[in-house]
Short mmCIF file of C-alpha atoms and ligand atoms in Angstrom, two decimals:
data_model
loop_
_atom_site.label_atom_id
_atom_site.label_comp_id
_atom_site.label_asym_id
_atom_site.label_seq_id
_atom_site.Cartn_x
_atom_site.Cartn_y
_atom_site.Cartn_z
CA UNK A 8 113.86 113.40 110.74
CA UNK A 9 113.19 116.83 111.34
CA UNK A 10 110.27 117.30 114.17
CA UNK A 11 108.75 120.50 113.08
CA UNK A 12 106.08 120.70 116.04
CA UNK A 13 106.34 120.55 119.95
CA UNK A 14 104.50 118.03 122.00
CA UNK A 15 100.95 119.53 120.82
CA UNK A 16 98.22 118.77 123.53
CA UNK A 17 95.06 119.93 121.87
CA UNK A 18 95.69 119.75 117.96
CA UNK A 19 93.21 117.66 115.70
CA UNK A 20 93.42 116.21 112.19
CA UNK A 21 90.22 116.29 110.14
CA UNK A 22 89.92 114.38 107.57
CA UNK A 23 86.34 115.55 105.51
CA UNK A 24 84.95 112.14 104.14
CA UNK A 25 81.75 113.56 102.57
CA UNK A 26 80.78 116.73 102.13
CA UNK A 27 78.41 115.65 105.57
CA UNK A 28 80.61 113.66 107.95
CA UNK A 29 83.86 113.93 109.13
CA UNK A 30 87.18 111.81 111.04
CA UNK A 31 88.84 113.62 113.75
CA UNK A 32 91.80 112.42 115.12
CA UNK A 33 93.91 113.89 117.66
CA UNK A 34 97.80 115.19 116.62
CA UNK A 35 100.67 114.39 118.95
CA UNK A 36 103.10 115.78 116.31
CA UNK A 37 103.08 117.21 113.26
CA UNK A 38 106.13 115.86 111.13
CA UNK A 39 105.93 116.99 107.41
CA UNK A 40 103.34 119.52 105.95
CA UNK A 41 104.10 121.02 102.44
CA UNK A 42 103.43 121.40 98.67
CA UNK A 43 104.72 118.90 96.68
CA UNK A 44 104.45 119.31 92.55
CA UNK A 45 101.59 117.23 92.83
CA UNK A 46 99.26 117.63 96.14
CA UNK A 47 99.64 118.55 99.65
CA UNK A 48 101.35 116.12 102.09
CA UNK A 49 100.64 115.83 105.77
CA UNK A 50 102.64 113.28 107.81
CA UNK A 51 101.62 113.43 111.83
CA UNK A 52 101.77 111.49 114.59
CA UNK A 53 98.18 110.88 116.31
CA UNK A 54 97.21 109.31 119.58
CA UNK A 55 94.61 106.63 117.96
CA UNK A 56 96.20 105.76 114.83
CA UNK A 57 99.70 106.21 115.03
CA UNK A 58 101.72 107.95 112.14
CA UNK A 59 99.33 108.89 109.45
CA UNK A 60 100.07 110.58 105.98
CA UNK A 61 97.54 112.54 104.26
CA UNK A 62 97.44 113.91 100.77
CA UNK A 63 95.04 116.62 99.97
CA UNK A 64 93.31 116.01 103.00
CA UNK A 65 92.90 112.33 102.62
CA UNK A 66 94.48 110.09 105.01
CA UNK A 67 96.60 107.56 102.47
CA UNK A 68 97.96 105.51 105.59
CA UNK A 69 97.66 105.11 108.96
CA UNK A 70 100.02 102.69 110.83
CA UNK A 71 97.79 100.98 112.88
CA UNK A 72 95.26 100.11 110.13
CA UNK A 73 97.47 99.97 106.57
CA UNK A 74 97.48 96.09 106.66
CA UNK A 75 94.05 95.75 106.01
CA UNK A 76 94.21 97.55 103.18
CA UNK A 77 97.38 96.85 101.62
CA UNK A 78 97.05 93.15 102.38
CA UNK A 79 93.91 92.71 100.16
CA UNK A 80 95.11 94.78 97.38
CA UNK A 81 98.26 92.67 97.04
CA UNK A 82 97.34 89.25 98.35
CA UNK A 83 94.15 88.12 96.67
CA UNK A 84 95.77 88.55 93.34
CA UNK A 85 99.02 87.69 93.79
CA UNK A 86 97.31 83.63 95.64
CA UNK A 87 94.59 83.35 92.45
CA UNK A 88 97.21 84.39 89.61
CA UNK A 89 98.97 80.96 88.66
CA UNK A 90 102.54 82.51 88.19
CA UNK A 91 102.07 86.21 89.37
CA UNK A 92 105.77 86.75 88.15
CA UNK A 93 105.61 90.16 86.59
CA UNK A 94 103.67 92.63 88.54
CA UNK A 95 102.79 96.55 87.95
CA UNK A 96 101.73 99.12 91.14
CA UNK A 97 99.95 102.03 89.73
CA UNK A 98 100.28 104.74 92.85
CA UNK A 99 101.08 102.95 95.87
CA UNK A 100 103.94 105.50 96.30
CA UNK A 101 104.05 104.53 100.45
CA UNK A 102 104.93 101.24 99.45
CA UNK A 103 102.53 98.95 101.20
CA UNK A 104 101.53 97.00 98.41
CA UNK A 105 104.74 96.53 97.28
CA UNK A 106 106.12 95.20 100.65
CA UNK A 107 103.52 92.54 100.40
CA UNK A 108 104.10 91.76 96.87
CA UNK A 109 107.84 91.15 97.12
CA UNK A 110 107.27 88.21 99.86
CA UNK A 111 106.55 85.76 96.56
CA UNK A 112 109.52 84.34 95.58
CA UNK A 113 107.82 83.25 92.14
CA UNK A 114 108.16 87.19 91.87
CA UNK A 115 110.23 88.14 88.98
CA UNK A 116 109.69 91.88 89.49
CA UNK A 117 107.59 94.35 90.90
CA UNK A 118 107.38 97.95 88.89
CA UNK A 119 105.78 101.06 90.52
CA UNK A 120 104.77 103.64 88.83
CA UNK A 121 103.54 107.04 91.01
CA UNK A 122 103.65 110.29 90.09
CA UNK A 123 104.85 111.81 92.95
CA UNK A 124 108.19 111.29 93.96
CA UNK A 125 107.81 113.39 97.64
CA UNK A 126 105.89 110.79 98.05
CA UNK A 127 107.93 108.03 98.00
CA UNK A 128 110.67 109.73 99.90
CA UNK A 129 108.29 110.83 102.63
CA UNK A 130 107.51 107.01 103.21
CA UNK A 131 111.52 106.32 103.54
CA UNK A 132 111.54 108.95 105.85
CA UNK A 133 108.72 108.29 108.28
CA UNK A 134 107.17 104.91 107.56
CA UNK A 135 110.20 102.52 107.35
CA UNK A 136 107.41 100.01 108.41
CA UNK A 137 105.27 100.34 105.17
CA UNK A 138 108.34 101.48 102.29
CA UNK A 139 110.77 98.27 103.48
CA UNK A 140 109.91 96.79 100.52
CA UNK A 141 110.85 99.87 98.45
CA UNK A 142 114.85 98.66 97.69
CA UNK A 143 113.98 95.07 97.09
CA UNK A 144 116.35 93.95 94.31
CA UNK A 145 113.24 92.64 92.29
CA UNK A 146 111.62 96.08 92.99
CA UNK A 147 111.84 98.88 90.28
CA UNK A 148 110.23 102.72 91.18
CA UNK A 149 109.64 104.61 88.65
CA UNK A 150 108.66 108.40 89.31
CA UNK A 151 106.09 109.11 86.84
CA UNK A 152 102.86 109.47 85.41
CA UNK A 153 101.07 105.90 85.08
CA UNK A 154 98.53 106.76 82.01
CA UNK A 155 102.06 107.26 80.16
CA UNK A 156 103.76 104.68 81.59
CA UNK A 157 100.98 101.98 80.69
CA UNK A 158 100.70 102.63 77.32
CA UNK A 159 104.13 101.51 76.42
CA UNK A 160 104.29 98.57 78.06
CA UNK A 161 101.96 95.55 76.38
CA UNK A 162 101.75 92.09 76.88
CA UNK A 163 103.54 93.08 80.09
CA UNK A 164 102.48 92.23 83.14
CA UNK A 165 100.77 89.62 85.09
CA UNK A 166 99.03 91.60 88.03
CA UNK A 167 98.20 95.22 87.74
CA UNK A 168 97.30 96.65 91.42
CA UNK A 169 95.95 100.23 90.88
CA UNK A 170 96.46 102.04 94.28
CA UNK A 171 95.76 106.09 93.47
CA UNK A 172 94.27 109.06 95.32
CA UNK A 173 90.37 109.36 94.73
CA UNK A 174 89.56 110.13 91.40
CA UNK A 175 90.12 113.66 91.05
CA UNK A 176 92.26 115.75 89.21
CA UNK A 177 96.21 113.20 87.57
CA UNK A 178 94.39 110.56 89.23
CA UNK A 179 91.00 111.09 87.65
CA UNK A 180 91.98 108.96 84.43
CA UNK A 181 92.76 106.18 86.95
CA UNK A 182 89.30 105.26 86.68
CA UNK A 183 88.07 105.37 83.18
CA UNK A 184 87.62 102.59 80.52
CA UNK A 185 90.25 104.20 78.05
CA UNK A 186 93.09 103.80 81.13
CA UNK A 187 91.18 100.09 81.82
CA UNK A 188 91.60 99.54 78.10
CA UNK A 189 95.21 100.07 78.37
CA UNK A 190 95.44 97.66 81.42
CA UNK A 191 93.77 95.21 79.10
CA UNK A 192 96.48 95.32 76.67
CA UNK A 193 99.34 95.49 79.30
CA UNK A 194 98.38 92.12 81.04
CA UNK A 195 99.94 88.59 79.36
CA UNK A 196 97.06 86.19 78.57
CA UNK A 197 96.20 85.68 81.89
CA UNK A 198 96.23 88.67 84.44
CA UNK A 199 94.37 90.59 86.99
CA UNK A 200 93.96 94.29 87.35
CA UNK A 201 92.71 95.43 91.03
CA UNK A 202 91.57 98.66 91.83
CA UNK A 203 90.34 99.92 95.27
CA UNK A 204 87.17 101.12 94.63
CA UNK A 205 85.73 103.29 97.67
CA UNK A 206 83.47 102.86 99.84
CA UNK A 207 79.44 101.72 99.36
CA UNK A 208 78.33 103.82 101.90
CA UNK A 209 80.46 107.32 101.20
CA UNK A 210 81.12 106.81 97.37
CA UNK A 211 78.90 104.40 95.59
CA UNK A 212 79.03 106.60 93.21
CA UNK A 213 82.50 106.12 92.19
CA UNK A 214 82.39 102.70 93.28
CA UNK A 215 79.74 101.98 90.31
CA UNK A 216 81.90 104.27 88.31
CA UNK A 217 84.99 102.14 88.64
CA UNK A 218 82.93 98.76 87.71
CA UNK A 219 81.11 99.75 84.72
CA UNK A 220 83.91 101.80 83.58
CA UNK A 221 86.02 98.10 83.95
CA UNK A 222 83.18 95.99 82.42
CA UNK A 223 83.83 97.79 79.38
CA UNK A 224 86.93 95.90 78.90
CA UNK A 225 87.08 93.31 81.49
CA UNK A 226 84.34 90.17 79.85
CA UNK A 227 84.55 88.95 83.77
CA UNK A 228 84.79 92.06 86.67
CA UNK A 229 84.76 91.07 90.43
CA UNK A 230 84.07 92.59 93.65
CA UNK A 231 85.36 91.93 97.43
CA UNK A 232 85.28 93.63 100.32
CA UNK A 233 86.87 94.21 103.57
CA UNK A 234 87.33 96.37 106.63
CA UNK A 235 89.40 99.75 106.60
CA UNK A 236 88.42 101.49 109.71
CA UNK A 237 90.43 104.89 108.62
CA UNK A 238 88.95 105.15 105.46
CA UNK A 239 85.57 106.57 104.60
CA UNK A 240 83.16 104.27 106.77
CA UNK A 241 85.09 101.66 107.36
CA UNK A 242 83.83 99.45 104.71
CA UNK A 243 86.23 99.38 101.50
CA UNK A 244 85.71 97.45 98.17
CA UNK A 245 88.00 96.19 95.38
CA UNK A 246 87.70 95.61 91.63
CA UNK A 247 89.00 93.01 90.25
CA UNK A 248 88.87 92.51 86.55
CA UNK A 249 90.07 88.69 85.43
CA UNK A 250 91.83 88.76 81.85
CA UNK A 251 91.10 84.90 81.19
CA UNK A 252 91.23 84.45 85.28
CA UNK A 253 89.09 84.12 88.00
CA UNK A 254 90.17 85.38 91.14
CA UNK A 255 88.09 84.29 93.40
CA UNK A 256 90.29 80.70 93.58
CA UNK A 257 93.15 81.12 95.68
CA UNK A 258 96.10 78.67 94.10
CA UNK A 259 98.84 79.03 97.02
CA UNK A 260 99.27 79.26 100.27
CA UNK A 261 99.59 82.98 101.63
CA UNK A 262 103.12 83.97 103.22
CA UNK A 263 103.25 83.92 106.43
CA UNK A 264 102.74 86.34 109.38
CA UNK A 265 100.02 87.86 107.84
CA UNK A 266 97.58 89.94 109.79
CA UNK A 267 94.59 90.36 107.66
CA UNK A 268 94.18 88.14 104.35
CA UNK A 269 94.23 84.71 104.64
CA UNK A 270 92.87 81.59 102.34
CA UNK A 271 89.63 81.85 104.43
CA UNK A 272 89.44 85.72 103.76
CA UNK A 273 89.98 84.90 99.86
CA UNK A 274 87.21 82.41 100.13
CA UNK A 275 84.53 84.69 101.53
CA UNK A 276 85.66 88.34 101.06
CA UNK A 277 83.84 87.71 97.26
CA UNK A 278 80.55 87.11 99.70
CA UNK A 279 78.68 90.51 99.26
CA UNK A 280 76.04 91.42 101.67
CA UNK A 281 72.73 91.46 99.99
CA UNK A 282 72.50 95.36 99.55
CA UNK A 283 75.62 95.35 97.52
CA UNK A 284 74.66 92.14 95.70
CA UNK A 285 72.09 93.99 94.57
CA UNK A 286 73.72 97.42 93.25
CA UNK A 287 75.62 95.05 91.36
CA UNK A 288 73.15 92.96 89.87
CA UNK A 289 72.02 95.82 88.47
CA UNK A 290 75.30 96.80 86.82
CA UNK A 291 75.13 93.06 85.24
CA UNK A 292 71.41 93.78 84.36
N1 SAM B 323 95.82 103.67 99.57
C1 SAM B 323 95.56 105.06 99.22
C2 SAM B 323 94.10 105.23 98.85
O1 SAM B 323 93.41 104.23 98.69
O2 SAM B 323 93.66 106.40 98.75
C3 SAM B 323 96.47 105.48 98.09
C4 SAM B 323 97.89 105.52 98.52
S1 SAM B 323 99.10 106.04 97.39
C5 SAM B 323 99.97 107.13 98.38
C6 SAM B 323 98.27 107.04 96.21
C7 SAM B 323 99.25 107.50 95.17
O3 SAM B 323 98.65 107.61 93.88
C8 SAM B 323 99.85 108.89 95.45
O4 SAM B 323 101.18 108.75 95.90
C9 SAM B 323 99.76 109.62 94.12
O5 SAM B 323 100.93 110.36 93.82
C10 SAM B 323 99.55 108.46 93.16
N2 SAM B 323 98.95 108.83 91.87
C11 SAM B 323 97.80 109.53 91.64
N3 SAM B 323 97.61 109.69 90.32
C12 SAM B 323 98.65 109.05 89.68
C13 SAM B 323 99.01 108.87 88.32
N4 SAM B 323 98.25 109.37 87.33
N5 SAM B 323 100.13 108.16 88.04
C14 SAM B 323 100.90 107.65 89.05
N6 SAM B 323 100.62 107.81 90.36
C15 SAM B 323 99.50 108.51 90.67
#
Protein backbone atom coordinates (compact mmCIF):
# COMPACT_ATOMS: atom_id res chain seq x y z
CA UNK A 1 0.00 0.00 0.00
CA UNK A 2 1.20 3.17 -1.06
CA UNK A 3 0.54 6.02 1.79
CA UNK A 4 0.16 9.04 -0.32
CA UNK A 5 -0.34 11.59 2.71
CA UNK A 6 1.71 12.42 5.94
CA UNK A 7 0.27 12.16 9.37
CA UNK A 8 -2.41 15.06 8.57
CA UNK A 9 -3.48 16.83 11.89
CA UNK A 10 -6.24 19.11 10.76
CA UNK A 11 -7.76 17.51 7.46
CA UNK A 12 -11.64 16.74 7.29
CA UNK A 13 -13.80 14.54 5.07
CA UNK A 14 -17.24 15.91 4.18
CA UNK A 15 -19.51 13.91 3.10
CA UNK A 16 -22.79 16.33 1.74
CA UNK A 17 -25.94 14.17 2.69
CA UNK A 18 -28.58 16.68 1.51
CA UNK A 19 -28.24 19.54 -0.20
CA UNK A 20 -28.81 21.07 3.79
CA UNK A 21 -26.77 18.94 6.19
CA UNK A 22 -23.58 17.57 6.18
CA UNK A 23 -20.97 14.54 7.95
CA UNK A 24 -17.61 15.70 8.85
CA UNK A 25 -15.17 13.43 9.82
CA UNK A 26 -11.69 14.02 10.63
CA UNK A 27 -8.68 12.43 8.11
CA UNK A 28 -5.67 10.79 9.68
CA UNK A 29 -4.53 9.68 6.18
CA UNK A 30 -5.46 9.93 2.95
CA UNK A 31 -4.72 6.51 1.09
CA UNK A 32 -6.24 6.45 -2.50
CA UNK A 33 -7.91 9.49 -4.31
CA UNK A 34 -8.43 9.20 -8.15
CA UNK A 35 -10.64 8.83 -11.28
CA UNK A 36 -11.67 5.61 -11.99
CA UNK A 37 -13.74 4.92 -15.54
CA UNK A 38 -16.65 5.11 -13.51
CA UNK A 39 -16.64 7.70 -10.38
CA UNK A 40 -14.24 9.15 -8.05
CA UNK A 41 -12.73 6.99 -5.26
CA UNK A 42 -11.58 8.22 -1.89
CA UNK A 43 -10.09 5.68 0.55
CA UNK A 44 -8.83 7.51 4.05
CA UNK A 45 -8.16 6.73 7.27
CA UNK A 46 -10.32 8.85 9.92
CA UNK A 47 -10.09 9.14 13.66
CA UNK A 48 -13.99 8.18 14.34
CA UNK A 49 -14.67 5.71 11.79
CA UNK A 50 -11.71 4.05 10.82
CA UNK A 51 -10.86 3.38 7.05
CA UNK A 52 -13.63 4.74 4.97
CA UNK A 53 -14.07 4.62 1.07
CA UNK A 54 -16.06 7.11 -0.68
CA UNK A 55 -17.28 7.24 -4.22
CA UNK A 56 -18.41 10.49 -5.62
CA UNK A 57 -18.49 11.88 -2.37
CA UNK A 58 -20.51 9.22 -0.72
CA UNK A 59 -19.05 7.26 1.97
CA UNK A 60 -19.71 3.39 0.60
CA UNK A 61 -17.97 1.90 3.85
CA UNK A 62 -16.71 2.72 6.91
CA UNK A 63 -14.97 0.02 9.05
CA UNK A 64 -16.38 0.60 12.18
CA UNK A 65 -20.03 0.65 11.01
CA UNK A 66 -20.15 -1.74 7.58
CA UNK A 67 -21.69 -4.68 9.60
CA UNK A 68 -24.78 -3.10 10.12
CA UNK A 69 -25.31 -2.62 6.84
CA UNK A 70 -23.93 -5.45 5.08
CA UNK A 71 -25.34 -7.85 7.66
CA UNK A 72 -29.03 -6.97 6.87
CA UNK A 73 -28.62 -6.87 3.22
CA UNK A 74 -27.24 -10.43 3.19
CA UNK A 75 -28.70 -12.11 6.23
CA UNK A 76 -32.45 -11.57 6.24
CA UNK A 77 -32.66 -13.13 2.86
CA UNK A 78 -30.30 -15.56 2.82
CA UNK A 79 -32.38 -17.12 6.84
CA UNK A 80 -36.15 -16.63 5.05
CA UNK A 81 -35.11 -18.17 1.50
CA UNK A 82 -35.64 -22.08 1.99
CA UNK A 83 -32.50 -23.13 -0.10
CA UNK A 84 -30.75 -19.71 -0.86
CA UNK A 85 -28.29 -21.81 -3.10
CA UNK A 86 -27.78 -19.56 -6.07
CA UNK A 87 -27.29 -16.00 -5.20
CA UNK A 88 -26.64 -12.67 -7.43
CA UNK A 89 -24.82 -9.21 -5.82
CA UNK A 90 -25.69 -6.35 -7.98
CA UNK A 91 -22.79 -3.61 -6.87
CA UNK A 92 -21.42 -4.60 -3.69
CA UNK A 93 -17.97 -4.22 -5.36
CA UNK A 94 -16.24 -3.86 -1.48
CA UNK A 95 -17.40 -7.15 -0.87
CA UNK A 96 -19.33 -6.99 2.35
CA UNK A 97 -22.27 -8.67 1.29
CA UNK A 98 -20.56 -11.22 -0.24
CA UNK A 99 -18.39 -12.10 2.85
CA UNK A 100 -21.60 -12.67 4.66
CA UNK A 101 -23.21 -14.59 1.99
CA UNK A 102 -20.47 -17.18 1.54
CA UNK A 103 -20.78 -18.31 5.43
CA UNK A 104 -23.96 -20.68 4.13
CA UNK A 105 -22.75 -23.77 3.27
CA UNK A 106 -26.19 -24.56 1.42
CA UNK A 107 -24.44 -21.84 -0.88
CA UNK A 108 -23.89 -23.15 -4.28
CA UNK A 109 -22.51 -19.84 -5.60
CA UNK A 110 -22.41 -16.34 -5.13
CA UNK A 111 -22.09 -14.05 -8.55
CA UNK A 112 -21.22 -10.28 -8.36
CA UNK A 113 -21.77 -8.21 -10.79
CA UNK A 114 -20.24 -4.29 -10.39
CA UNK A 115 -19.28 -2.14 -12.80
CA UNK A 116 -16.32 -0.89 -11.53
CA UNK A 117 -13.47 -2.97 -11.30
CA UNK A 118 -11.09 -0.12 -9.22
CA UNK A 119 -13.43 -0.85 -7.08
CA UNK A 120 -13.03 -4.17 -6.26
CA UNK A 121 -9.29 -3.95 -6.26
CA UNK A 122 -9.32 -0.95 -3.95
CA UNK A 123 -11.20 -3.23 -1.34
CA UNK A 124 -8.25 -6.02 -1.76
CA UNK A 125 -6.01 -3.38 -1.19
CA UNK A 126 -7.26 -1.56 1.88
CA UNK A 127 -10.18 -3.41 3.38
CA UNK A 128 -8.94 -7.07 3.63
CA UNK A 129 -11.60 -7.04 6.50
CA UNK A 130 -14.70 -6.44 4.21
CA UNK A 131 -13.30 -8.18 0.47
CA UNK A 132 -12.17 -11.71 2.43
CA UNK A 133 -14.89 -13.16 0.97
CA UNK A 134 -13.92 -11.95 -2.54
CA UNK A 135 -11.73 -15.43 -3.59
CA UNK A 136 -14.17 -17.81 -2.05
CA UNK A 137 -14.18 -20.83 -4.39
CA UNK A 138 -18.10 -20.57 -4.60
CA UNK A 139 -17.58 -16.81 -5.33
CA UNK A 140 -17.59 -15.57 -9.02
CA UNK A 141 -16.81 -11.46 -9.81
CA UNK A 142 -17.73 -10.38 -12.69
CA UNK A 143 -16.59 -6.73 -13.79
CA UNK A 144 -19.48 -5.38 -15.53
CA UNK A 145 -22.52 -3.62 -16.05
CA UNK A 146 -25.53 -5.37 -14.06
CA UNK A 147 -28.63 -4.08 -16.36
CA UNK A 148 -26.63 -6.29 -19.05
CA UNK A 149 -25.69 -8.85 -17.02
CA UNK A 150 -29.37 -9.52 -15.68
CA UNK A 151 -30.98 -9.80 -18.71
CA UNK A 152 -29.25 -12.92 -19.78
CA UNK A 153 -29.53 -14.79 -16.98
CA UNK A 154 -33.39 -16.19 -16.25
CA UNK A 155 -34.73 -18.54 -14.04
CA UNK A 156 -31.37 -17.95 -12.36
CA UNK A 157 -31.03 -17.12 -9.14
CA UNK A 158 -32.45 -17.55 -5.77
CA UNK A 159 -31.52 -14.21 -3.90
CA UNK A 160 -30.82 -11.05 -5.74
CA UNK A 161 -29.10 -8.41 -3.20
CA UNK A 162 -28.94 -5.05 -5.10
CA UNK A 163 -26.12 -3.01 -3.34
CA UNK A 164 -25.39 0.24 -5.86
CA UNK A 165 -24.40 3.89 -5.45
CA UNK A 166 -27.56 6.24 -5.07
CA UNK A 167 -29.50 6.37 -7.99
CA UNK A 168 -27.79 8.63 -10.21
CA UNK A 169 -26.20 8.44 -13.34
CA UNK A 170 -25.02 3.73 -14.43
CA UNK A 171 -26.69 3.26 -11.26
CA UNK A 172 -29.85 5.21 -11.95
CA UNK A 173 -31.56 2.11 -13.79
CA UNK A 174 -30.86 0.25 -10.51
CA UNK A 175 -34.03 1.51 -9.37
CA UNK A 176 -36.65 1.33 -11.99
CA UNK A 177 -39.45 -1.26 -12.67
CA UNK A 178 -37.99 -2.27 -16.20
CA UNK A 179 -34.45 -3.38 -14.19
CA UNK A 180 -37.11 -4.88 -11.26
CA UNK A 181 -38.85 -6.59 -14.16
CA UNK A 182 -35.73 -8.23 -15.14
CA UNK A 183 -35.04 -9.34 -11.47
CA UNK A 184 -38.47 -10.87 -11.72
CA UNK A 185 -37.54 -13.06 -14.47
CA UNK A 186 -33.98 -13.87 -13.13
CA UNK A 187 -35.25 -15.39 -9.75
CA UNK A 188 -36.33 -19.45 -9.77
CA UNK A 189 -39.91 -19.80 -8.46
CA UNK A 190 -39.15 -18.76 -5.24
CA UNK A 191 -36.64 -15.79 -4.66
CA UNK A 192 -36.02 -12.53 -3.04
CA UNK A 193 -34.64 -9.38 -4.50
CA UNK A 194 -33.32 -6.75 -1.72
CA UNK A 195 -32.46 -3.40 -2.39
CA UNK A 196 -31.20 -0.76 0.13
CA UNK A 197 -33.45 1.84 -0.18
CA UNK A 198 -32.16 5.18 1.60
CA UNK A 199 -33.01 6.79 4.19
CA UNK A 200 -36.81 8.15 5.42
CA UNK A 201 -35.54 11.11 6.74
CA UNK A 202 -32.81 12.32 3.85
CA UNK A 203 -34.40 10.48 0.78
CA UNK A 204 -37.97 9.45 1.10
CA UNK A 205 -38.14 10.38 -2.00
CA UNK A 206 -36.18 7.69 -3.51
CA UNK A 207 -37.13 5.46 -0.85
CA UNK A 208 -40.92 5.64 -2.25
CA UNK A 209 -39.31 5.55 -5.61
CA UNK A 210 -37.66 2.22 -5.06
CA UNK A 211 -41.08 0.60 -3.59
CA UNK A 212 -43.55 1.58 -6.09
CA UNK A 213 -41.11 1.18 -8.79
CA UNK A 214 -40.83 -2.77 -7.16
CA UNK A 215 -44.64 -3.14 -6.63
CA UNK A 216 -44.90 -2.99 -10.21
CA UNK A 217 -43.52 -6.39 -10.46
CA UNK A 218 -43.21 -7.72 -7.06
CA UNK A 219 -47.41 -8.96 -6.12
CA UNK A 220 -45.82 -8.91 -2.32
CA UNK A 221 -42.92 -5.88 -1.56
CA UNK A 222 -41.51 -5.56 2.05
CA UNK A 223 -39.82 -3.11 4.11
CA UNK A 224 -37.24 -3.30 7.22
CA UNK A 225 -35.18 -1.15 8.77
CA UNK A 226 -32.12 -0.74 10.74
CA UNK A 227 -29.37 1.49 12.06
CA UNK A 228 -26.41 2.83 9.80
CA UNK A 229 -24.91 5.60 11.74
CA UNK A 230 -22.51 6.70 8.61
CA UNK A 231 -25.09 6.88 6.26
CA UNK A 232 -27.52 9.70 5.71
CA UNK A 233 -29.26 9.97 9.28
CA UNK A 234 -28.55 7.03 10.57
CA UNK A 235 -31.74 5.35 9.83
CA UNK A 236 -31.50 2.99 6.60
CA UNK A 237 -34.34 0.89 4.96
CA UNK A 238 -34.47 -2.19 2.71
CA UNK A 239 -36.79 -3.50 -0.01
CA UNK A 240 -37.55 -6.63 -0.18
CA UNK A 241 -39.67 -7.97 -2.94
CA UNK A 242 -40.87 -11.88 -2.26
CA UNK A 243 -41.26 -13.87 -5.70
CA UNK A 244 -43.73 -16.56 -4.11
CA UNK A 245 -41.80 -15.83 -0.54
CA UNK A 246 -42.24 -14.06 2.42
CA UNK A 247 -39.35 -12.87 4.09
CA UNK A 248 -40.28 -11.84 7.04
CA UNK A 249 -39.98 -15.80 8.43
CA UNK A 250 -36.58 -16.58 9.21
CA UNK A 251 -36.11 -20.61 8.37
CA UNK A 252 -32.41 -21.13 9.89
CA UNK A 253 -30.39 -20.30 12.34
CA UNK A 254 -27.94 -17.28 11.51
CA UNK A 255 -24.04 -18.16 11.41
CA UNK A 256 -22.39 -17.37 14.05
CA UNK A 257 -20.33 -14.41 15.38
CA UNK A 258 -22.54 -12.09 14.05
CA UNK A 259 -22.60 -8.53 15.25
CA UNK A 260 -25.77 -7.05 14.06
CA UNK A 261 -28.63 -9.42 12.55
CA UNK A 262 -29.86 -11.98 14.51
CA UNK A 263 -33.32 -14.19 14.54
CA UNK A 264 -34.67 -11.51 16.96
CA UNK A 265 -33.55 -8.64 14.51
CA UNK A 266 -35.40 -10.67 11.58
CA UNK A 267 -38.41 -10.87 13.76
CA UNK A 268 -38.84 -7.17 14.46
CA UNK A 269 -36.71 -5.19 11.95
CA UNK A 270 -40.23 -5.66 9.60
CA UNK A 271 -41.80 -3.51 12.77
CA UNK A 272 -42.05 0.06 11.18
CA UNK A 273 -42.51 2.97 13.39
CA UNK A 274 -45.86 4.47 12.84
CA UNK A 275 -44.65 7.45 10.58
CA UNK A 276 -43.26 5.04 8.10
CA UNK A 277 -46.22 2.66 8.47
CA UNK A 278 -47.98 5.26 7.27
CA UNK A 279 -45.97 6.54 4.03
CA UNK A 280 -46.42 3.09 3.17
CA UNK A 281 -49.90 2.54 3.64
CA UNK A 282 -50.28 4.98 1.34
CA UNK A 283 -48.18 3.33 -1.37
CA UNK A 284 -50.62 0.15 -0.75
CA UNK A 285 -53.61 2.64 -0.87
N1 LIG B 1 -23.34 0.07 0.37
C1 LIG B 1 -23.13 1.19 -0.56
C2 LIG B 1 -24.37 2.07 -0.57
O1 LIG B 1 -25.39 1.67 -0.02
O2 LIG B 1 -24.27 3.19 -1.13
C3 LIG B 1 -22.83 0.66 -1.94
C4 LIG B 1 -21.51 -0.03 -1.97
S1 LIG B 1 -20.92 -0.66 -3.47
C5 LIG B 1 -19.32 -0.07 -3.44
C6 LIG B 1 -21.73 0.26 -4.74
C7 LIG B 1 -21.30 -0.26 -6.08
O3 LIG B 1 -22.34 -0.19 -7.04
C8 LIG B 1 -20.12 0.52 -6.70
O4 LIG B 1 -18.94 -0.24 -6.61
C9 LIG B 1 -20.55 0.76 -8.14
O5 LIG B 1 -19.49 0.55 -9.06
C10 LIG B 1 -21.67 -0.27 -8.30
N2 LIG B 1 -22.60 0.01 -9.39
C11 LIG B 1 -23.31 1.14 -9.63
N3 LIG B 1 -24.05 1.01 -10.75
C12 LIG B 1 -23.82 -0.26 -11.23
C13 LIG B 1 -24.29 -1.00 -12.35
N4 LIG B 1 -25.15 -0.45 -13.23
N5 LIG B 1 -23.86 -2.27 -12.51
C14 LIG B 1 -22.98 -2.83 -11.62
N6 LIG B 1 -22.49 -2.17 -10.55
C15 LIG B 1 -22.90 -0.89 -10.36
Amino acid sequence: MEVIGRRITDLWFTECQTENMKLDLRISNILLNKDTEYQHIVVADTEEYGRIMVLDGAIQITERDEFCYHEMMAHVAMCSHPEPSRVLIVGGGDGGILREVVKYDILDTVTLVDIDKEVIQASRDFFPGVSCGLDHPKAEILPMDAMEFIINHENQFDVIIVDSTDPVDFAAGLFQSSFYSDVFKSLKNQGLLVAQTESPFAESRLMKQAYLEMKKTFKDVYLCWGAMPTYPTGMWTYTIGGKNLNPKTSLRTPPTGLKYYSEAIHKHCFTLPAFLQEIIEQYNA
